[in-house]
Tab-separated table of C-alpha atoms in Angstrom:
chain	number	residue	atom	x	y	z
P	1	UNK	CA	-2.556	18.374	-8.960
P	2	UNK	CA	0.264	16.070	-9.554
P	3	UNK	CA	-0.681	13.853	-6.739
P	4	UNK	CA	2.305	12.058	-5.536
P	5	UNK	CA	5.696	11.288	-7.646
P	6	UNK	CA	8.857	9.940	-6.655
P	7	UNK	CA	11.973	10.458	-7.877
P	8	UNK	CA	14.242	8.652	-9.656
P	9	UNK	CA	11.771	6.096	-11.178
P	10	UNK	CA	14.722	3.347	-11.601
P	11	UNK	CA	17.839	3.160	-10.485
P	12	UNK	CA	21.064	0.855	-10.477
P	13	UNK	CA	23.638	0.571	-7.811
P	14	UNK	CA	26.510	-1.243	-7.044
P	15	UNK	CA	26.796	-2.406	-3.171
P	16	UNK	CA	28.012	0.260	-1.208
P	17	UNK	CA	27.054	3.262	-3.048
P	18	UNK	CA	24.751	5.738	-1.117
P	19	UNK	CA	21.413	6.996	-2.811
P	20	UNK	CA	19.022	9.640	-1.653
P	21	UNK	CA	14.883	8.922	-3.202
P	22	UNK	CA	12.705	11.716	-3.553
P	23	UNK	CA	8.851	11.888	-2.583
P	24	UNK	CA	7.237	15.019	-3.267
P	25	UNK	CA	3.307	15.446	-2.665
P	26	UNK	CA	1.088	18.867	-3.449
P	27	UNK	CA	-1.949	17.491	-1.197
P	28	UNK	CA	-0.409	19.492	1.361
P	29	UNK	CA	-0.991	16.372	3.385
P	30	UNK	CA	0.657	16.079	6.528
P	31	UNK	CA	1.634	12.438	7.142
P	32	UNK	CA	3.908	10.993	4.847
P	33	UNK	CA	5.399	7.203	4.100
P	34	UNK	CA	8.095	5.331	2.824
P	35	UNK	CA	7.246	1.209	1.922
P	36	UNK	CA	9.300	-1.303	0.128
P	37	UNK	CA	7.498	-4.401	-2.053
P	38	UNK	CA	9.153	-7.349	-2.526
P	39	UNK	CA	7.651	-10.251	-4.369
P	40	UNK	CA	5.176	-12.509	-1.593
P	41	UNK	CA	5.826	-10.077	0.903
P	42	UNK	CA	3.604	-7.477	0.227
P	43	UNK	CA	4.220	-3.703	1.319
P	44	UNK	CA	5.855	-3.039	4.559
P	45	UNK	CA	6.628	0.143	6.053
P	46	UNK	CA	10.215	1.733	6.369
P	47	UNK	CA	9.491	4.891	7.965
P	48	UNK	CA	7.189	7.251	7.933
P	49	UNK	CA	6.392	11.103	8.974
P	50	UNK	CA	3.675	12.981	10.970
P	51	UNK	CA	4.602	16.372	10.366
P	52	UNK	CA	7.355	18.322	9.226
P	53	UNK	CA	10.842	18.046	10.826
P	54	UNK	CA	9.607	14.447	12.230
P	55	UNK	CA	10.116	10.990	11.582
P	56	UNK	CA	9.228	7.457	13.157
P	57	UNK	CA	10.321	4.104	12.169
P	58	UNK	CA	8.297	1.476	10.962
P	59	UNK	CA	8.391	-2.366	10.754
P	60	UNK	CA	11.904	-2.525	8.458
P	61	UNK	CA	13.959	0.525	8.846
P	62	UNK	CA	17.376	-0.434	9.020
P	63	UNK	CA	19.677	0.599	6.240
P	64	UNK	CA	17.436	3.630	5.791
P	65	UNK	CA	17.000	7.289	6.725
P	66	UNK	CA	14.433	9.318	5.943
P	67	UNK	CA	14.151	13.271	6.799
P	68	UNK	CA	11.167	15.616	6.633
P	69	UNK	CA	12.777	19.215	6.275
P	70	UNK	CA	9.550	20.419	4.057
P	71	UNK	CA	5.748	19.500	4.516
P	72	UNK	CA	5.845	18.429	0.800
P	73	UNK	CA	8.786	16.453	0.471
P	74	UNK	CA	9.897	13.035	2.037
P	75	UNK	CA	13.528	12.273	1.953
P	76	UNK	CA	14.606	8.546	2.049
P	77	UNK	CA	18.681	7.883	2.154
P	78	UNK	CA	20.401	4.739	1.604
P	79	UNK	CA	23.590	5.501	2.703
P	80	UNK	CA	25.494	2.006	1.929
P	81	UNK	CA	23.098	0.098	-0.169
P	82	UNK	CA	23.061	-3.309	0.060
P	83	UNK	CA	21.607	-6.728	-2.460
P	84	UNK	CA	19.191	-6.964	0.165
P	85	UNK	CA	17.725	-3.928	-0.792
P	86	UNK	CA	16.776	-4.538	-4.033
P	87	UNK	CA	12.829	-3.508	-4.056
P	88	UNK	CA	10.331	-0.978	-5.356
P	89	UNK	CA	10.107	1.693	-3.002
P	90	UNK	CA	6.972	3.582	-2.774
P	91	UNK	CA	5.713	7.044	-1.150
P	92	UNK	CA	2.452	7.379	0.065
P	93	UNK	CA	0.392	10.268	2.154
P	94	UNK	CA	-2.097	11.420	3.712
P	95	UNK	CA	-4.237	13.908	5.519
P	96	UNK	CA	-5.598	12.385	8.872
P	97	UNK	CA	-7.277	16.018	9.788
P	98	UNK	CA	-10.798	13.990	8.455
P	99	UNK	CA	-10.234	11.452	10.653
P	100	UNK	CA	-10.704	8.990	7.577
P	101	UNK	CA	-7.373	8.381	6.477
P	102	UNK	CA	-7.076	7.023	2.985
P	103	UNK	CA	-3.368	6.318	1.859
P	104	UNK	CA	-2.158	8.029	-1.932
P	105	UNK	CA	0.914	6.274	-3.564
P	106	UNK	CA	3.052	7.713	-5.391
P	107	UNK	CA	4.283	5.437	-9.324
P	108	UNK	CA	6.995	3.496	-6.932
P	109	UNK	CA	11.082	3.415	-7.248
P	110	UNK	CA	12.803	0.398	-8.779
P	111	UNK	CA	15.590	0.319	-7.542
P	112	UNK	CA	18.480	-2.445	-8.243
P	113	UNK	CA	21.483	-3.318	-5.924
P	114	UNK	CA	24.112	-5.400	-7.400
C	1	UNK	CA	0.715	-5.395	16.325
C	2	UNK	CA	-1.537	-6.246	13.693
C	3	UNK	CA	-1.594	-8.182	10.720
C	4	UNK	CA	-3.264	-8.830	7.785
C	5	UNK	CA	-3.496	-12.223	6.003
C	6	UNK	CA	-4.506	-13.278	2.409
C	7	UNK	CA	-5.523	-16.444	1.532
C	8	UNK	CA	-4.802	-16.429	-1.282
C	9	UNK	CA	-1.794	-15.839	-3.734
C	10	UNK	CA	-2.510	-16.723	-6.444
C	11	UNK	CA	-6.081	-16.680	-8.286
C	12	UNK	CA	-6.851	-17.751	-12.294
C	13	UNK	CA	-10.131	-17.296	-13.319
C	14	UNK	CA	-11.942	-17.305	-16.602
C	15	UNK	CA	-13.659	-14.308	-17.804
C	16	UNK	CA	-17.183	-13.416	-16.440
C	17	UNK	CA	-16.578	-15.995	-13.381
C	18	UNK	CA	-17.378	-14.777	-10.023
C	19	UNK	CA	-14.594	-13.601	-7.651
C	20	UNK	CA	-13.945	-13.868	-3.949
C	21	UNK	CA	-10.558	-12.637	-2.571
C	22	UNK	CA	-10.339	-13.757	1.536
C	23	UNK	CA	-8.978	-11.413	3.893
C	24	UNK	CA	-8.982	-11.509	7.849
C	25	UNK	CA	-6.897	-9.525	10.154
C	26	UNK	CA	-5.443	-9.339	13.722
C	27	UNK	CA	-6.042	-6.531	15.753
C	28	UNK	CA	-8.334	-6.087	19.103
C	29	UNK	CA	-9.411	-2.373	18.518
C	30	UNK	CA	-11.459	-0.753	16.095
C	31	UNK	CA	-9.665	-0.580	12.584
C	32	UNK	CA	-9.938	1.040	9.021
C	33	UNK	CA	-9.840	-1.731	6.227
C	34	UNK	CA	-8.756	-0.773	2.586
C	35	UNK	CA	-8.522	-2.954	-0.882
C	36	UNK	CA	-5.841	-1.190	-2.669
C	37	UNK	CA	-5.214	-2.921	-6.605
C	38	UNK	CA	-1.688	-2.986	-8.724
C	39	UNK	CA	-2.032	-3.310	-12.268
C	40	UNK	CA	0.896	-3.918	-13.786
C	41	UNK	CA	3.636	-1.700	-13.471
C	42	UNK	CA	1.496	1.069	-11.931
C	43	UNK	CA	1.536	1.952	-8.744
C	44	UNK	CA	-1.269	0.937	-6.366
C	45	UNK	CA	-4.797	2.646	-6.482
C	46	UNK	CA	-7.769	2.285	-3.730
C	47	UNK	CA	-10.543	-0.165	-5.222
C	48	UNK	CA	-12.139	0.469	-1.851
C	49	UNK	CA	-12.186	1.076	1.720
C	50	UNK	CA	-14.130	0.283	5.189
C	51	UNK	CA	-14.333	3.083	8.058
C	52	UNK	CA	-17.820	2.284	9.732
C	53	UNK	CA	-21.209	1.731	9.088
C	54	UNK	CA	-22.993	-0.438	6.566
C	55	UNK	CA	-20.569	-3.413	6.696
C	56	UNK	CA	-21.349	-3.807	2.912
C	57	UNK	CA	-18.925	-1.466	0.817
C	58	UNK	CA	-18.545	-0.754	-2.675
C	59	UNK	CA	-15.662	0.659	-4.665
C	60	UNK	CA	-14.717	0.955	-8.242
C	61	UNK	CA	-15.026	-1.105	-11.458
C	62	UNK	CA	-17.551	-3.428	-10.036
C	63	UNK	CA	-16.024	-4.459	-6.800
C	64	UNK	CA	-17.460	-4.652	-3.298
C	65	UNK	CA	-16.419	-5.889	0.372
C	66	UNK	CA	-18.404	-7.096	3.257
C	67	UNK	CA	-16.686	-6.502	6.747
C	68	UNK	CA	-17.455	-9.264	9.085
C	69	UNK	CA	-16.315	-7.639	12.434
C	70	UNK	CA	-17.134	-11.327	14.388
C	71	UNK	CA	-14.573	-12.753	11.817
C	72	UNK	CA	-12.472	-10.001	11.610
C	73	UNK	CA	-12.409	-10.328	7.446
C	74	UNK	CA	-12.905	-8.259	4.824
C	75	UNK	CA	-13.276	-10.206	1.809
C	76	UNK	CA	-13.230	-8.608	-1.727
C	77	UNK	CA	-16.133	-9.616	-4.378
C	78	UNK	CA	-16.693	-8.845	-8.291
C	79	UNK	CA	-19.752	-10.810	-9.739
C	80	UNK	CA	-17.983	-11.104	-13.155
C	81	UNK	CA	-14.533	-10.187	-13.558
C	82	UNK	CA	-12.746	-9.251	-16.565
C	83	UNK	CA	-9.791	-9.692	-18.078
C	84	UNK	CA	-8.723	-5.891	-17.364
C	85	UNK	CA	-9.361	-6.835	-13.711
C	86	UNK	CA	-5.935	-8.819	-14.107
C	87	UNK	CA	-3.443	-7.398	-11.158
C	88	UNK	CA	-2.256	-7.948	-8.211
C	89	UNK	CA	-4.632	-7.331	-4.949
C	90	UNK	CA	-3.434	-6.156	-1.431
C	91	UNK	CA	-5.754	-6.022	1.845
C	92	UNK	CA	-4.701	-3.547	4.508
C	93	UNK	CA	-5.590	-2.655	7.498
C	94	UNK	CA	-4.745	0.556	9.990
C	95	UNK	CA	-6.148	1.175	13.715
C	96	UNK	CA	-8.285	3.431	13.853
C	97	UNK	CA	-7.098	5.521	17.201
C	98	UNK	CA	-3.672	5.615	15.361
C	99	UNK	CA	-5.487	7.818	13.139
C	100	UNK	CA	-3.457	6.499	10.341
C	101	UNK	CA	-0.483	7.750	11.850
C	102	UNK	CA	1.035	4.335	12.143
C	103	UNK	CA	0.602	3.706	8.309
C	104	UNK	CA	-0.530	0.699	6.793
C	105	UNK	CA	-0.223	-3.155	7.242
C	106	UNK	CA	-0.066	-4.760	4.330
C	107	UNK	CA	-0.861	-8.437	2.930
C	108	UNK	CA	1.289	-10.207	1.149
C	109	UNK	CA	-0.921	-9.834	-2.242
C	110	UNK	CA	-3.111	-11.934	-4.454
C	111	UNK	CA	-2.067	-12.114	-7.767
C	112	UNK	CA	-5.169	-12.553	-10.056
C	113	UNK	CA	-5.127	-13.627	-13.758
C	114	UNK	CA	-7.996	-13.703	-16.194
C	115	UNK	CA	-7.926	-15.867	-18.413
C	116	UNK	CA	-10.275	-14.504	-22.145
């Protein structure tokens, strides 16, 4: 099992441009997550997923989308990116059907806006 | 809403010294505490994690956590630490009716460096 990778691993963009970063996951778990990490601030949700063909937003979702068109996949869209922006983006998921929920991250997305 | 607070952001210890990373949280209900580490320029991995019973938990490499519900922490140990143990650290915390649902609050880190 691959676990959970995310794709591109860096990227550089120029304010304005739009961007689309892949998670992909073959846990076949069925909540999914999109954070950002900046420096002192820790992780902090953007959005995340319960299911297929749903999405919720979490503490800082503006300036993102996110869409869940496939169980295994996890879509988030920058659609103008801004300096503010600049982070490592990371994918997590996880299977709740236990009842223990324990988080798996995917390598992360550097991602630079200038 | 809950949230999770680290005492500390940055740690430097010598090798073999004893470690203590603080951790407390916010939240009235019952909750799910994890210790997830970063080495550098990986991506995070669970050290450990709390759901229920014996407040005492241990995870990998050495490390353990007590859960003090009256304090509502969760403080991190290692009896020796190493100079591989050199990352960053994150608490977090998720309810545990949101069944996870709700994803993870974070801390804001503690960056640890071991000195050889």
């Amino acid at each position: 099992n691959a676990g959970v990778t995310q794709t591109p691993k860096f990227r550089v963009l120029k304010t304005g441009q739009s961007m689309t970063l892949l998670c992909a996951q073959d846990m076949n778990h069925e909540y999914m997550y999109w954070y950002r990490q900046d420096p002192g601030m820790g992780l902090r949700l953007i959005h995340y997923s319960v299911g297929e063909g749903t999405t919720a937003k979490g503490e800082v979702p503006d300036g993102y989308n996110v869409s869940r068109l496939k169980k295994q996949n996890f879509l988030l869209g920058l659609e103008s990116a801004a300096p503010s922006q600049t982070s490592v983006y990371f994918c997590a998921s996880t299977d709740p059907s236990s009842g223990r929920e324990t988080q798996y991250f995917g390598p992360g997305t550097r991602l630079l806006v200038l | 809403a809950q949230s999770v607070s680290q005492h500390n952001h940055h740690v430097i210890l010598s090798e073999a010294a004893s470690l203590e990373l603080g951790c407390n949280y916010s939240y009235g209900g019952t909750v799910n505490l994890f210790w997830y580490v970063q080495y550098p320029g990986q991506h995070l991995q669970l050290l450990l994690k709390y759901f229920s019973g014996d407040p005492l938990v241990k995870g990998i490499k050495g490390f353990e956590a007590e859960f003090i519900k009256s304090k509502f922490s969760f403080n991190l140990r290692k009896p020796s630490v190493q100079w591989s143990d050199t990352a960053e650290y994150f608490c977090a915390v998720t309810s545990y009716s949101g069944g996870g649902a709700d994803g993870l609050t974070f801390g804001k880190g503690t960056h640890l460096i071991i000195q050889p």
